[in-house]
C-alpha cells in the first residue's frame, strides 16, 4: 500500500507540540510505517517553495500546530489548507489560541514595546522594532507582518479535525494516527478527544460543592484527598474536555484548562465563571452585602489568565478593544 | 414536518395600536420565512379573536402560533388550553409582549413599532426551533403531612381524613389546639355564627383535638418536629423527631403548613412597661378569663388582687409600627380587644374601660355592629398612639395625645392590656426551604412563588393554612384549613400527576461527574446515578424539576440543558434581536 503523505507545521507556538509528536516513543515507528513525512520544518530540510510546488490536496494529513499571529502564519495556513486533504488543528494554540492568544489583551505596539524597548535586559538605544520592510544598502529586507490580534486556525481557514491539549496527550495523538490509518475518522469538525470533562478522569473524591473562599495552590498547606474545587482551589477540570487522564490532578495540581471547552459549551471561561459563581459563597448568600460579594470575587487573581488561559481568541469576547 | 407559522398581532382595543403600528408589524411578520398567516384580529383574548386562530389551527393552515400582544403572564392558560383543544402542542405556541414592553413604555410610534417588529422577529426565529412539549406522568403519594396542630392544622387533617387520605399531623407542643385554645372566645359577635357561650375549645364550629386523636386516618405526633425533608411534590420523604428524640421517616405526597404565628413580644417596646405586674398582654388576660371561669369571680389585678377601677387597652402593639414593631395590621386585635372589653364590662360594670386606638378596624361580618354595641355599653375609645405607660407603684399612668381633640392626655389605670399583634413563627424559613415555598418580605409565606410563574402548590405540593400565611382570625384559619385540605385531596386523588417536560435534562454522555449541580437544585431534583462502579452521574428527576434553570447555568460542561430553552433557541433570538429590521 502506498504510504500516506504527512505534513507537520508550527505557526505561533512554543514548540511543545513538536516534542509531543516525538513523545510517541516507539509509536513513531508506526507513524513512519504509515506515513511519508513530506513537510516538517523542525525535523527535515525543506522550504516553503517546495510546498508551493506540491499539487493541491496532495498531502493526506497535515498536523498544524500554533496560532495565527503573523502574516507568515496566515500564509502557511492557507497554503497547507490548499495542499492537504485533511487539516488538523493540533494542540491548544491552533485549536483555541492558547498562551499566545493572551496577547489579545494588548496589541502589537504594546507587545513590541515590552519585547524590544521597555524591559530591563534590553539595550536598544536606536529603538529598533521589527518592520515589514527595511531598506538597506543591499536592497529591501522584509519580515512578516505582526498582527494586533491572535487567531485560531479555524478563524483563518477551514479545519477538519482538532486535537486538543497543551501539548496534546500522547494517547490522543496515537488514537488519531490509528483512526487515520484505519480510515476510521469521525465526522468532519470533530474534536479527537473524549466527550466528557477532565473531572471524569480525575482521581479525587467529590462531594457537595459550596465553597466559601478561593485559594491559590501555594496557600493550601496540604492538599487533601478530595476535589480541589472543594478545597477552594480553582480547578478548570469541570469546564475542560478530558483525554489527558487528568495528569495534572495526579500531580495534585489543578487543571488549568488546556483541553479547551466541552462539547455543549460555547465558551470555556464563561462556563467556568458561571459554575464558580453558582457555588462560591452560596451559603449565607442572602446576608452578603455588595462589598462581601466583591471581596469574594476579588480573590480571583488574574481572571482572564485563570479562566481563559488557553481560549481567549476563541471566546465570545476574544480581545481587549483595540482603541 | 413543515413549519407553518401563524403570527397574530393584538391591538388590545387600541391600547397597543395607539402607539404601535400593528398593521406594519403584521406586514413585516408576513414577509418572514415560513410565516403563512399574519393577521391583526380584533381583541385576541375575546371569543371572536380566539376563534379565528383556532380555525387556522384546525384547518391545518398553521402549526405554530405566535401571539404578539399583552404580557405572557396574562391569559396564558386561556390561550394554551384553547389552542391545545384545537390540536396544537403547547410547545408550538409562543408569546411576545408588545403592550407592556412597547406600547406602554414608548411615546414615539416609530420606535415602538420598530421594537415590536424586532420582538416578533425573535419570536418567529424561536418558534422555528421549538420542539413539542410532552406530558410526563409522575408519582403522587396518597398520604399527607400537616405541620402544626392549631385550628387550621386540625381542620385540614380532619377534612383530609374524612376524604380518605391518611394524614400525619405533627405538633411541636404537648397537645393539639394551638393559640386558639388559649383564648376564651372566637371573636364574640352575635352574628359570626359562633355562640361564645363556651370557650373556643368547646365551640361546635372549632375542630376538636379529641376528634383528631380518635380519627383512625390521622396519625398524631405530639412534641414532634420536622427535621428535614427530601423530595418534591408527590413524593416527599420527611424525617420527624419525636418525644424522646426518636426519629421517624414518613413518605407523603402533599404537605400542609399550618404553623401559625408568634405573638409580638411587647418587651421590645420598653415605654409600655411590660415588666410591670399590672401590664398584661391580651393573651395573659385571656388566661385570667379562663382561670376565673369556674368560680366566676371576675378578673383581679395581679399585684394586689383588687377589682380594677380603670383598665386601659393599648392597640397596635407591635403592629402598624415601622419604628418598633412591624408594618402590617394584625387584623384580629381590634376585634378581640373589643370582645375582651365587653367581657370585662359584663364582669365589672363599674370598671372604667378605655381603648386607645389608631383606627378601629372592625372588619368581618357583624363586627361594626359589635363595636357599636360595646360603645353603647360605655366602653370609651380614645384615638392616638400611646406614647408611654408610666409606673406609679401598683398603678399606671398613660401618656398620649387625643388626636381628635388635639389635647394631651394623662390618665391613671389600674391595669393596662397590650393588644399584641402577630409575627411569623420561628420555623417559617426552615420549612419554606424544605418544601420549596417562598417567604414574603414580611416573613410570612408567600402565596405565589415569584420564580415559578405558576401555581406554587402544583409544583411543590406544599399548601398553606391559617396564620402561617398571614394574620387572620380563628374562623378564617379554620376555613383555610378546609380549603388547603380540599386542594391537596384534589391533587392526590388520581395517584399521579401530569407535568410538562419543560425541565432540565442531563446529557449522560457529557456529565463529567463534578457534582457542581447536585446541591444547588432548590427542589432537590438532582440525584446521582451510578453508571459503573464508583462513577455516578447527575440525573434529574422530572417529577421534582421545575425547570428553574439553576443547574443549567451552573453546569460547566454544558451537559444540562433546559428542554424548552436550549441554547440554540436563545442564540437564534439574540441573533434576531441584534439585526436591523
Ligand atoms: C392576642 C391574640 C388574641 C386573639 N384572639 C382571637 C379571638 O378572640 N378570636 C379569633 O378568632 N382569633 C383570635 N386570635 C387569632 C387566633 O389566635 C388565630 O387566628 C388562630 O390561632 C390561628 O390558628 P392557626 O392554626 O393558624 O395557628 P396557631 O394557633 O398558631 O397554631 C399553630 C400550631 O402549630 C404548632 N407549630 C408551630 N410551629 C411548628 C413546627 N415547626 N412544627 C410543629 N408544630 C408547629 C404550634 O405549636 C401550634 O399548635 C387572636 C390572636 C392573638 C395574637
Ligand atoms: S474539579 Fe478538578 S479536582 Fe475536582 S474533580 Fe474536577 S478535575 Fe478533579
Ligand atoms: S455539573 Fe454538569 S458535569 Fe457536573 S455533575 Fe452536574 S451535570 Fe454533571
Ligand atoms: S432546572 Fe435544575 S436546578 Fe432547577 S429544578 Fe430542575 S433540576 Fe433543579
mmCIF file of C-alpha atoms in Angstrom, chain A residues 144-274:
data_model
loop_
_atom_site.group_PDB
_atom_site.id
_atom_site.type_symbol
_atom_site.label_atom_id
_atom_site.label_comp_id
_atom_site.label_asym_id
_atom_site.label_seq_id
_atom_site.Cartn_x
_atom_site.Cartn_y
_atom_site.Cartn_z
ATOM 1 C CA UNK A 144 6.168 39.007 8.087
ATOM 2 C CA UNK A 145 3.612 41.394 9.489
ATOM 3 C CA UNK A 146 2.902 41.016 13.200
ATOM 4 C CA UNK A 147 -0.841 41.292 13.842
ATOM 5 C CA UNK A 148 -2.624 43.031 16.686
ATOM 6 C CA UNK A 149 -4.867 40.039 17.187
ATOM 7 C CA UNK A 150 -4.022 36.362 17.576
ATOM 8 C CA UNK A 151 -6.412 33.983 15.833
ATOM 9 C CA UNK A 152 -7.113 30.290 15.977
ATOM 10 C CA UNK A 153 -6.508 28.191 12.900
ATOM 11 C CA UNK A 154 -10.199 27.814 12.141
ATOM 12 C CA UNK A 155 -10.696 31.565 12.259
ATOM 13 C CA UNK A 156 -8.443 31.689 9.196
ATOM 14 C CA UNK A 157 -9.087 28.520 7.229
ATOM 15 C CA UNK A 158 -11.477 25.588 7.208
ATOM 16 C CA UNK A 159 -10.323 22.925 9.678
ATOM 17 C CA UNK A 160 -11.259 19.241 9.512
ATOM 18 C CA UNK A 161 -10.335 17.982 12.978
ATOM 19 C CA UNK A 162 -8.935 19.157 16.258
ATOM 20 C CA UNK A 163 -6.557 17.504 18.688
ATOM 21 C CA UNK A 164 -6.694 19.486 21.915
ATOM 22 C CA UNK A 165 -4.119 19.867 24.664
ATOM 23 C CA UNK A 166 -1.061 21.884 25.532
ATOM 24 C CA UNK A 167 0.565 19.836 24.249
ATOM 25 C CA UNK A 168 -1.791 17.102 23.054
ATOM 26 C CA UNK A 169 -1.520 13.976 25.212
ATOM 27 C CA UNK A 170 0.304 11.093 23.523
ATOM 28 C CA UNK A 171 -2.774 8.912 23.792
ATOM 29 C CA UNK A 172 -4.872 11.354 21.762
ATOM 30 C CA UNK A 173 -2.163 11.643 19.089
ATOM 31 C CA UNK A 174 -1.739 7.925 18.783
ATOM 32 C CA UNK A 175 -5.508 7.329 18.701
ATOM 33 C CA UNK A 176 -5.759 9.903 15.934
ATOM 34 C CA UNK A 177 -2.995 8.204 13.968
ATOM 35 C CA UNK A 178 -4.751 4.862 14.345
ATOM 36 C CA UNK A 179 -8.030 6.393 13.214
ATOM 37 C CA UNK A 180 -6.333 7.864 10.159
ATOM 38 C CA UNK A 181 -4.559 4.615 9.368
ATOM 39 C CA UNK A 182 -7.782 2.629 9.669
ATOM 40 C CA UNK A 183 -9.748 5.270 7.804
ATOM 41 C CA UNK A 184 -11.965 5.459 10.809
ATOM 42 C CA UNK A 185 -12.249 9.183 11.422
ATOM 43 C CA UNK A 186 -15.423 10.656 12.919
ATOM 44 C CA UNK A 187 -17.459 13.319 11.071
ATOM 45 C CA UNK A 188 -15.627 16.410 9.907
ATOM 46 C CA UNK A 189 -15.315 19.080 12.568
ATOM 47 C CA UNK A 190 -14.912 16.563 15.389
ATOM 48 C CA UNK A 191 -12.554 17.027 18.245
ATOM 49 C CA UNK A 192 -10.471 13.897 18.530
ATOM 50 C CA UNK A 193 -10.857 13.513 22.294
ATOM 51 C CA UNK A 194 -13.435 12.114 24.734
ATOM 52 C CA UNK A 195 -16.716 13.974 25.232
ATOM 53 C CA UNK A 196 -16.562 14.184 28.996
ATOM 54 C CA UNK A 197 -14.686 16.694 31.081
ATOM 55 C CA UNK A 198 -11.411 16.263 32.945
ATOM 56 C CA UNK A 199 -13.357 15.513 36.138
ATOM 57 C CA UNK A 200 -14.438 12.248 34.572
ATOM 58 C CA UNK A 201 -10.802 11.113 34.586
ATOM 59 C CA UNK A 202 -9.814 12.701 37.875
ATOM 60 C CA UNK A 203 -8.741 10.659 40.877
ATOM 61 C CA UNK A 204 -10.200 12.934 43.524
ATOM 62 C CA UNK A 205 -13.323 12.096 45.515
ATOM 63 C CA UNK A 206 -16.067 14.659 45.157
ATOM 64 C CA UNK A 207 -18.934 15.787 47.308
ATOM 65 C CA UNK A 208 -21.216 18.772 47.613
ATOM 66 C CA UNK A 209 -19.635 21.860 46.213
ATOM 67 C CA UNK A 210 -20.364 25.023 48.112
ATOM 68 C CA UNK A 211 -17.192 26.965 48.661
ATOM 69 C CA UNK A 212 -16.503 29.901 50.906
ATOM 70 C CA UNK A 213 -13.161 31.137 49.702
ATOM 71 C CA UNK A 214 -10.703 30.809 46.888
ATOM 72 C CA UNK A 215 -7.123 29.849 47.456
ATOM 73 C CA UNK A 216 -4.103 29.624 45.242
ATOM 74 C CA UNK A 217 -2.223 26.375 45.317
ATOM 75 C CA UNK A 218 0.649 27.703 47.428
ATOM 76 C CA UNK A 219 -1.791 28.884 50.070
ATOM 77 C CA UNK A 220 -3.002 25.353 50.763
ATOM 78 C CA UNK A 221 -0.726 23.682 53.240
ATOM 79 C CA UNK A 222 -1.692 20.138 52.494
ATOM 80 C CA UNK A 223 -3.786 19.006 49.573
ATOM 81 C CA UNK A 224 -6.461 16.724 50.906
ATOM 82 C CA UNK A 225 -7.703 13.724 49.062
ATOM 83 C CA UNK A 226 -10.785 15.397 47.669
ATOM 84 C CA UNK A 227 -11.792 17.531 44.713
ATOM 85 C CA UNK A 228 -9.594 20.620 44.570
ATOM 86 C CA UNK A 229 -12.531 22.919 43.952
ATOM 87 C CA UNK A 230 -13.973 21.805 47.258
ATOM 88 C CA UNK A 231 -10.687 22.872 48.819
ATOM 89 C CA UNK A 232 -11.102 26.322 47.326
ATOM 90 C CA UNK A 233 -8.593 25.909 44.517
ATOM 91 C CA UNK A 234 -9.897 26.930 41.128
ATOM 92 C CA UNK A 235 -9.698 23.825 39.010
ATOM 93 C CA UNK A 236 -10.755 24.232 35.387
ATOM 94 C CA UNK A 237 -11.372 20.468 35.131
ATOM 95 C CA UNK A 238 -15.144 20.671 35.112
ATOM 96 C CA UNK A 239 -15.201 23.032 32.142
ATOM 97 C CA UNK A 240 -12.387 21.339 30.234
ATOM 98 C CA UNK A 241 -12.526 18.470 27.805
ATOM 99 C CA UNK A 242 -10.773 15.368 29.086
ATOM 100 C CA UNK A 243 -8.489 12.974 27.304
ATOM 101 C CA UNK A 244 -5.439 13.860 29.351
ATOM 102 C CA UNK A 245 -6.103 11.253 32.040
ATOM 103 C CA UNK A 246 -6.218 14.194 34.445
ATOM 104 C CA UNK A 247 -2.447 14.082 34.730
ATOM 105 C CA UNK A 248 -2.169 17.461 36.440
ATOM 106 C CA UNK A 249 -4.583 16.270 39.082
ATOM 107 C CA UNK A 250 -2.479 13.147 39.524
ATOM 108 C CA UNK A 251 0.299 15.518 40.498
ATOM 109 C CA UNK A 252 -2.043 17.365 42.895
ATOM 110 C CA UNK A 253 -2.106 20.390 40.626
ATOM 111 C CA UNK A 254 -5.372 21.875 39.383
ATOM 112 C CA UNK A 255 -6.426 21.605 35.781
ATOM 113 C CA UNK A 256 -5.722 24.899 34.043
ATOM 114 C CA UNK A 257 -7.916 24.139 31.064
ATOM 115 C CA UNK A 258 -5.698 23.231 28.109
ATOM 116 C CA UNK A 259 -8.173 20.691 26.744
ATOM 117 C CA UNK A 260 -10.478 23.515 25.790
ATOM 118 C CA UNK A 261 -14.213 23.782 26.112
ATOM 119 C CA UNK A 262 -16.526 20.813 26.469
ATOM 120 C CA UNK A 263 -18.911 19.754 23.685
ATOM 121 C CA UNK A 264 -22.009 21.764 24.556
ATOM 122 C CA UNK A 265 -20.149 24.763 25.811
ATOM 123 C CA UNK A 266 -19.790 27.835 23.661
ATOM 124 C CA UNK A 267 -17.151 29.465 25.850
ATOM 125 C CA UNK A 268 -14.940 27.661 28.326
ATOM 126 C CA UNK A 269 -14.197 30.630 30.556
ATOM 127 C CA UNK A 270 -17.792 31.795 30.682
ATOM 128 C CA UNK A 271 -18.929 28.314 31.645
ATOM 129 C CA UNK A 272 -16.401 28.105 34.439
ATOM 130 C CA UNK A 273 -17.236 31.579 35.701
ATOM 131 C CA UNK A 274 -20.891 30.664 35.682
#
